[in-house]
Structures are given as C-alpha cells and as structure tokens.
Coordinates of C-alpha atoms and ligand atoms in Angstrom, one line a residue:
M29 CA 0.0 0.0 0.1
H30 CA 1.4 3.5 -1.0
K31 CA 0.8 5.8 1.9
A32 CA 1.4 9.3 1.0
H33 CA -0.2 12.5 1.6
S34 CA -2.8 13.8 -0.9
H35 CA -4.9 16.8 -1.2
G36 CA -7.9 15.8 -3.2
K37 CA -7.8 12.8 -5.5
P38 CA -5.0 13.5 -8.1
P39 CA -5.0 11.3 -11.1
G40 CA -2.2 9.2 -12.6
D41 CA 0.6 7.5 -10.7
A42 CA 1.6 10.2 -8.4
P43 CA -0.4 9.6 -5.0
G44 CA 1.1 12.4 -3.2
A45 CA 0.8 15.3 -5.9
I46 CA -1.0 18.5 -5.2
H47 CA -2.9 19.8 -8.4
Q48 CA -4.8 22.8 -6.8
A49 CA -1.6 24.9 -7.3
R50 CA -3.1 28.5 -6.8
A51 CA -5.3 27.2 -3.8
Y52 CA -1.9 25.9 -2.3
E53 CA -0.2 29.1 -2.8
L54 CA -2.8 31.0 -1.1
L55 CA -3.0 28.7 1.8
S56 CA 0.6 28.6 2.1
A57 CA 1.0 32.3 2.3
L58 CA -1.9 32.6 4.9
A59 CA -0.8 29.6 7.0
F60 CA 2.6 31.1 7.5
T61 CA 0.9 34.1 9.1
G62 CA 3.4 36.6 7.8
S63 CA 6.4 34.4 8.5
R64 CA 6.9 32.7 5.3
R65 CA 9.7 34.8 4.1
R66 CA 11.5 34.3 7.6
I67 CA 10.9 30.7 7.9
F68 CA 11.8 29.7 4.5
G69 CA 14.7 32.0 4.5
R70 CA 15.9 30.1 7.5
L71 CA 15.9 27.0 5.5
V72 CA 18.2 28.6 2.8
T73 CA 20.5 29.7 5.7
L74 CA 20.6 26.3 7.4
A75 CA 21.5 24.7 4.1
K76 CA 24.3 27.3 3.6
V77 CA 23.4 28.3 0.1
S78 CA 26.2 30.8 -1.2
A79 CA 26.5 33.0 -4.2
G80 CA 27.7 30.2 -6.8
D81 CA 25.7 27.4 -5.7
E82 CA 23.5 25.3 -8.0
V83 CA 20.4 24.3 -5.8
L84 CA 17.9 21.8 -6.6
D85 CA 14.4 22.0 -4.5
V86 CA 12.6 18.8 -4.7
G87 CA 8.7 18.8 -4.3
C88 CA 9.1 22.6 -5.0
G89 CA 5.1 23.1 -5.2
P90 CA 4.8 26.9 -6.5
G91 CA 8.5 27.6 -6.1
Y92 CA 8.6 29.9 -3.1
L93 CA 11.7 28.3 -1.5
T94 CA 13.2 27.7 -4.7
S95 CA 13.0 31.4 -5.4
L96 CA 14.6 32.4 -2.2
A97 CA 17.5 29.8 -2.9
A98 CA 17.8 31.5 -6.4
Q99 CA 18.2 34.9 -4.8
A100 CA 20.8 33.4 -2.3
A101 CA 22.7 32.2 -5.3
P102 CA 22.9 35.0 -7.9
D103 CA 26.1 33.5 -9.6
G104 CA 24.6 30.1 -9.6
R105 CA 21.0 28.6 -10.2
A106 CA 18.0 27.1 -8.5
V107 CA 15.8 24.3 -10.0
G108 CA 12.6 23.3 -8.8
V109 CA 11.1 19.8 -9.5
D110 CA 7.6 18.6 -8.7
V111 CA 5.5 15.7 -9.8
S112 CA 2.3 18.0 -10.4
E113 CA 2.3 19.7 -13.9
P114 CA -0.1 22.5 -12.5
M115 CA 2.1 23.1 -9.7
V116 CA 5.1 23.6 -12.0
E117 CA 3.0 25.9 -14.3
E118 CA 2.4 28.0 -11.3
A119 CA 5.9 28.2 -10.1
R120 CA 7.1 29.2 -13.8
R121 CA 4.2 31.8 -14.0
K122 CA 5.1 33.4 -10.6
R123 CA 8.9 32.6 -9.9
A124 CA 10.9 31.6 -13.0
G125 CA 13.7 33.8 -13.7
A126 CA 17.3 34.3 -15.1
N127 CA 18.8 31.6 -12.6
C128 CA 15.3 30.1 -11.4
S129 CA 13.7 27.4 -13.3
F130 CA 11.0 24.4 -12.8
L131 CA 10.7 21.0 -14.2
V132 CA 8.0 18.2 -13.8
G133 CA 9.4 15.1 -12.4
K134 CA 9.4 12.7 -9.6
A135 CA 11.6 12.7 -6.5
E136 CA 12.2 9.0 -6.8
A137 CA 13.2 9.1 -10.5
L138 CA 14.9 12.5 -10.9
D139 CA 15.8 13.1 -14.7
L140 CA 18.9 15.0 -13.8
P141 CA 22.6 14.1 -14.4
D142 CA 24.6 12.7 -11.5
A143 CA 26.8 15.0 -9.6
S144 CA 25.1 18.3 -10.8
F145 CA 24.1 20.2 -7.7
D146 CA 25.8 21.7 -4.8
V147 CA 22.7 21.8 -2.5
V148 CA 19.5 19.8 -2.3
L149 CA 16.5 21.2 -0.5
S150 CA 13.1 19.9 0.1
S151 CA 10.3 21.4 2.4
L152 CA 7.0 19.7 3.3
A153 CA 7.4 17.3 0.4
I154 CA 8.7 14.0 1.9
H155 CA 5.3 12.9 3.6
H156 CA 3.8 13.4 0.1
I157 CA 6.1 10.8 -1.4
P158 CA 4.8 7.2 -1.0
E159 CA 6.5 5.6 1.9
D160 CA 8.0 2.8 -0.4
A161 CA 9.5 5.4 -2.5
R162 CA 11.2 7.5 0.1
A163 CA 14.4 5.5 0.0
K164 CA 14.8 5.9 -3.6
A165 CA 14.0 9.6 -3.3
F166 CA 17.0 10.0 -0.9
A167 CA 19.2 7.9 -3.1
E168 CA 18.2 10.3 -6.0
M169 CA 19.1 13.3 -4.1
F170 CA 22.5 11.6 -3.1
R171 CA 23.1 10.9 -7.0
V172 CA 22.5 14.3 -8.2
L173 CA 24.8 16.1 -5.5
R174 CA 28.4 16.7 -6.0
P175 CA 30.7 15.3 -3.4
G176 CA 30.8 17.7 -0.6
G177 CA 27.2 18.9 -1.5
R178 CA 24.6 19.5 1.3
V179 CA 20.9 18.3 1.7
L180 CA 18.4 19.9 3.9
I181 CA 15.2 18.1 4.5
A182 CA 12.4 20.1 6.1
D183 CA 9.2 18.4 6.8
F184 CA 6.2 18.6 9.1
Q185 CA 6.8 18.0 12.8
P186 CA 3.3 16.7 14.2
P187 CA 2.4 18.4 17.5
K188 CA 2.8 16.3 20.7
G189 CA -0.5 17.6 22.5
L190 CA -3.6 15.5 22.3
L191 CA -5.7 18.2 21.4
A192 CA -3.3 19.6 18.8
R193 CA -2.9 16.2 17.3
H194 CA -6.5 15.7 17.1
L195 CA -6.8 19.1 15.3
V196 CA -4.0 18.2 12.8
G197 CA -5.6 14.9 12.1
A198 CA -9.2 16.5 11.5
T199 CA -8.0 19.3 9.4
A200 CA -4.9 17.9 7.5
G201 CA -5.3 14.2 7.9
E202 CA -3.6 11.3 9.6
T203 CA -0.5 11.2 7.4
M204 CA 0.5 14.6 8.8
R205 CA -0.7 14.0 12.3
D206 CA 1.4 10.8 12.4
N207 CA 4.2 12.0 10.3
P208 CA 7.5 10.0 11.3
V209 CA 10.0 12.9 10.9
E210 CA 12.4 10.9 13.1
R211 CA 12.8 8.4 10.3
I212 CA 14.3 11.0 7.8
A213 CA 17.8 11.2 9.5
P214 CA 18.3 7.4 9.4
M215 CA 17.0 7.1 5.9
L216 CA 19.6 9.8 4.8
G217 CA 22.3 7.6 6.4
D218 CA 21.1 4.6 4.7
A219 CA 21.5 6.7 1.3
A220 CA 25.2 7.2 2.3
F221 CA 24.8 10.7 3.6
R222 CA 26.9 11.9 6.5
V223 CA 24.0 13.1 8.7
G224 CA 24.5 16.3 10.7
P225 CA 22.5 18.0 13.5
T226 CA 18.7 18.4 13.3
A227 CA 17.1 21.8 13.7
R228 CA 13.8 23.5 14.0
A229 CA 12.9 26.2 11.5
S230 CA 9.6 26.7 13.0
W231 CA 7.6 24.8 15.7
F232 CA 6.1 22.7 13.0
L233 CA 9.3 22.2 10.7
H234 CA 11.7 19.6 11.6
C235 CA 14.9 20.0 9.6
V236 CA 17.7 17.5 9.0
R237 CA 20.9 18.5 7.4
A238 CA 23.4 16.1 5.8
D239 CA 26.4 16.1 3.6
K240 CA 27.5 13.8 0.6
P241 CA 31.1 13.0 1.8
L242 CA 34.0 14.1 -0.4
Ligands
SAM308 C1 2.9 20.5 0.7 S1 3.7 20.9 -0.9 C2 5.1 21.4 -0.5 C3 5.6 22.5 -1.7 C4 6.7 23.4 -1.2 N1 7.9 22.6 -1.0 C5 6.5 24.1 0.1 O1 7.1 24.0 1.0 O2 5.6 24.8 0.1 C6 4.3 19.1 -1.4 C7 4.6 19.1 -2.8 O3 5.4 17.7 -3.1 C8 4.9 17.4 -4.5 N2 4.9 15.9 -4.7 C9 4.4 15.0 -4.1 N3 4.9 13.7 -4.5 C10 5.9 14.1 -5.2 C11 7.0 13.1 -5.9 N4 6.8 11.9 -5.7 N5 8.0 13.9 -6.4 C12 8.1 15.0 -6.4 N6 7.1 15.9 -5.9 C13 6.1 15.6 -5.3 C14 3.4 17.8 -4.5 O4 3.0 17.9 -5.8 C15 3.3 19.1 -3.9 O5 3.5 20.4 -4.7

C-alpha cells in the first residue's frame, strides 16, 4: 500500500501530488501568518546556500523556497522539481527567472545528471512521497549532488499535545498527524549521507541536514 499525503484525488501514478496549485499558494501564504519569508529564509541559511551554488528544490510546489534559493545564489542557479504539472506551471508563472527554473519530475526518479548540484532542499514534501519510494528519493538526492554537497530536508513535525494532534488529524489528515519525521535522518544515513544535526525552522518544521562525503 502506498501511503502518501494527498490533497483531493490526483489522477495518475503520483499519489502525493497536489494539483490545486493556486489554492496551495494562497493557503501557504496564509498559513505562515506573515512568517513565510523568515521561515523559508531560515531553510536557505541552514543549507548554507552561497552565491555560486547550484540548488535543487525537490517537491518545490509553487516555488517559493526555490526562488529564495535563487536569490541567495545570484551566480549559480536554482531548479525546482515537482510531480504536479499545474504546480510547475504556477511556479513558472510566478517565480521563474534568469537563474530560477522549474521541471516536472518525480523525486524518486529525477531526470537530472549525476553530481550536478551543490545543494538539495526539500520542504514539506517528503510526507507526500509514497513511503515505499522515500528511500529511492533520498538515493536520488545523493546521486545528483556533487561530493561535498549538502542536503536540507524540512518536513512537518506533528504536535505532541492530544488536542493539537486531534486538530491536525481532523484538518490535515492522519499522514500529517502521524508524520514520522524521526525516520528522515536514518534514511539519509542509509542513502550514504553523513547526517548532521537536526534543527527547527519553526515549531512545525523539523529539519535534517546532511552532507555527501568528498
Ligand atoms: C505540501 S507541498 C510543498 C511545496 C513546497 N515545497 C512548500 O514548502 O511549500 C508538497 C509538494 O510535493 C509534490 N510531490 C508529491 N509527491 C511528489 C513526488 N513523488 N515527487 C516530486 N514532488 C512530489 C506535490 O505535488 C506538492 O507540490
């Protein structure tokens, strides 16, 4: 059984795809209650994106994080990849630029060359990838990174309190309520990454940093 978080009933073979791109963009802007730039900016900082870096954002959605990464890498580039065509169209419409581009593709089968990026980012996307495809997705991130490259995975940290958990379950579903973020670090280790410290970018964003050894 492919367990992945989904919004609505996406067609095709991507169970975690979000196709309501404009609604997601609006919800995302509202849900961060004015802190979206600060929180996503923290992800870019945690990943130590620098001016010449080539950055890949996996499960980029409408490309907000991708565009911040592109701004932090003016002499490099940022590429967002998402399995949902409407999401990629929205990202292109709102955020494509000279060093910021978007591709349709699956995290677990990236159509990108080996060792072609310095940094891989992924925010709020891992719980959308079917559980049995997550190991392959981390292996793909490892493959496309250059030796010495960094990965930063940020995903939804469910609250601990019973009432808050109930609310998350009722509004966002059980995949988010029960999201096993503690499995991200060991899975990165299994993909041959050297796993670094975890961090919080906000109360609900669990972040794991790791390097591809030289
Ligand atoms: C909750 S959104 C997060 C978007 C963005 N990263 C953000 O932080 O706002 C999850 C995204 O993952 C995408 N997605 C789901 N399964 C995927 C897969 N197997 N490969 C690539 N993207 C996927 C969805 O289409 C959706 O745009």
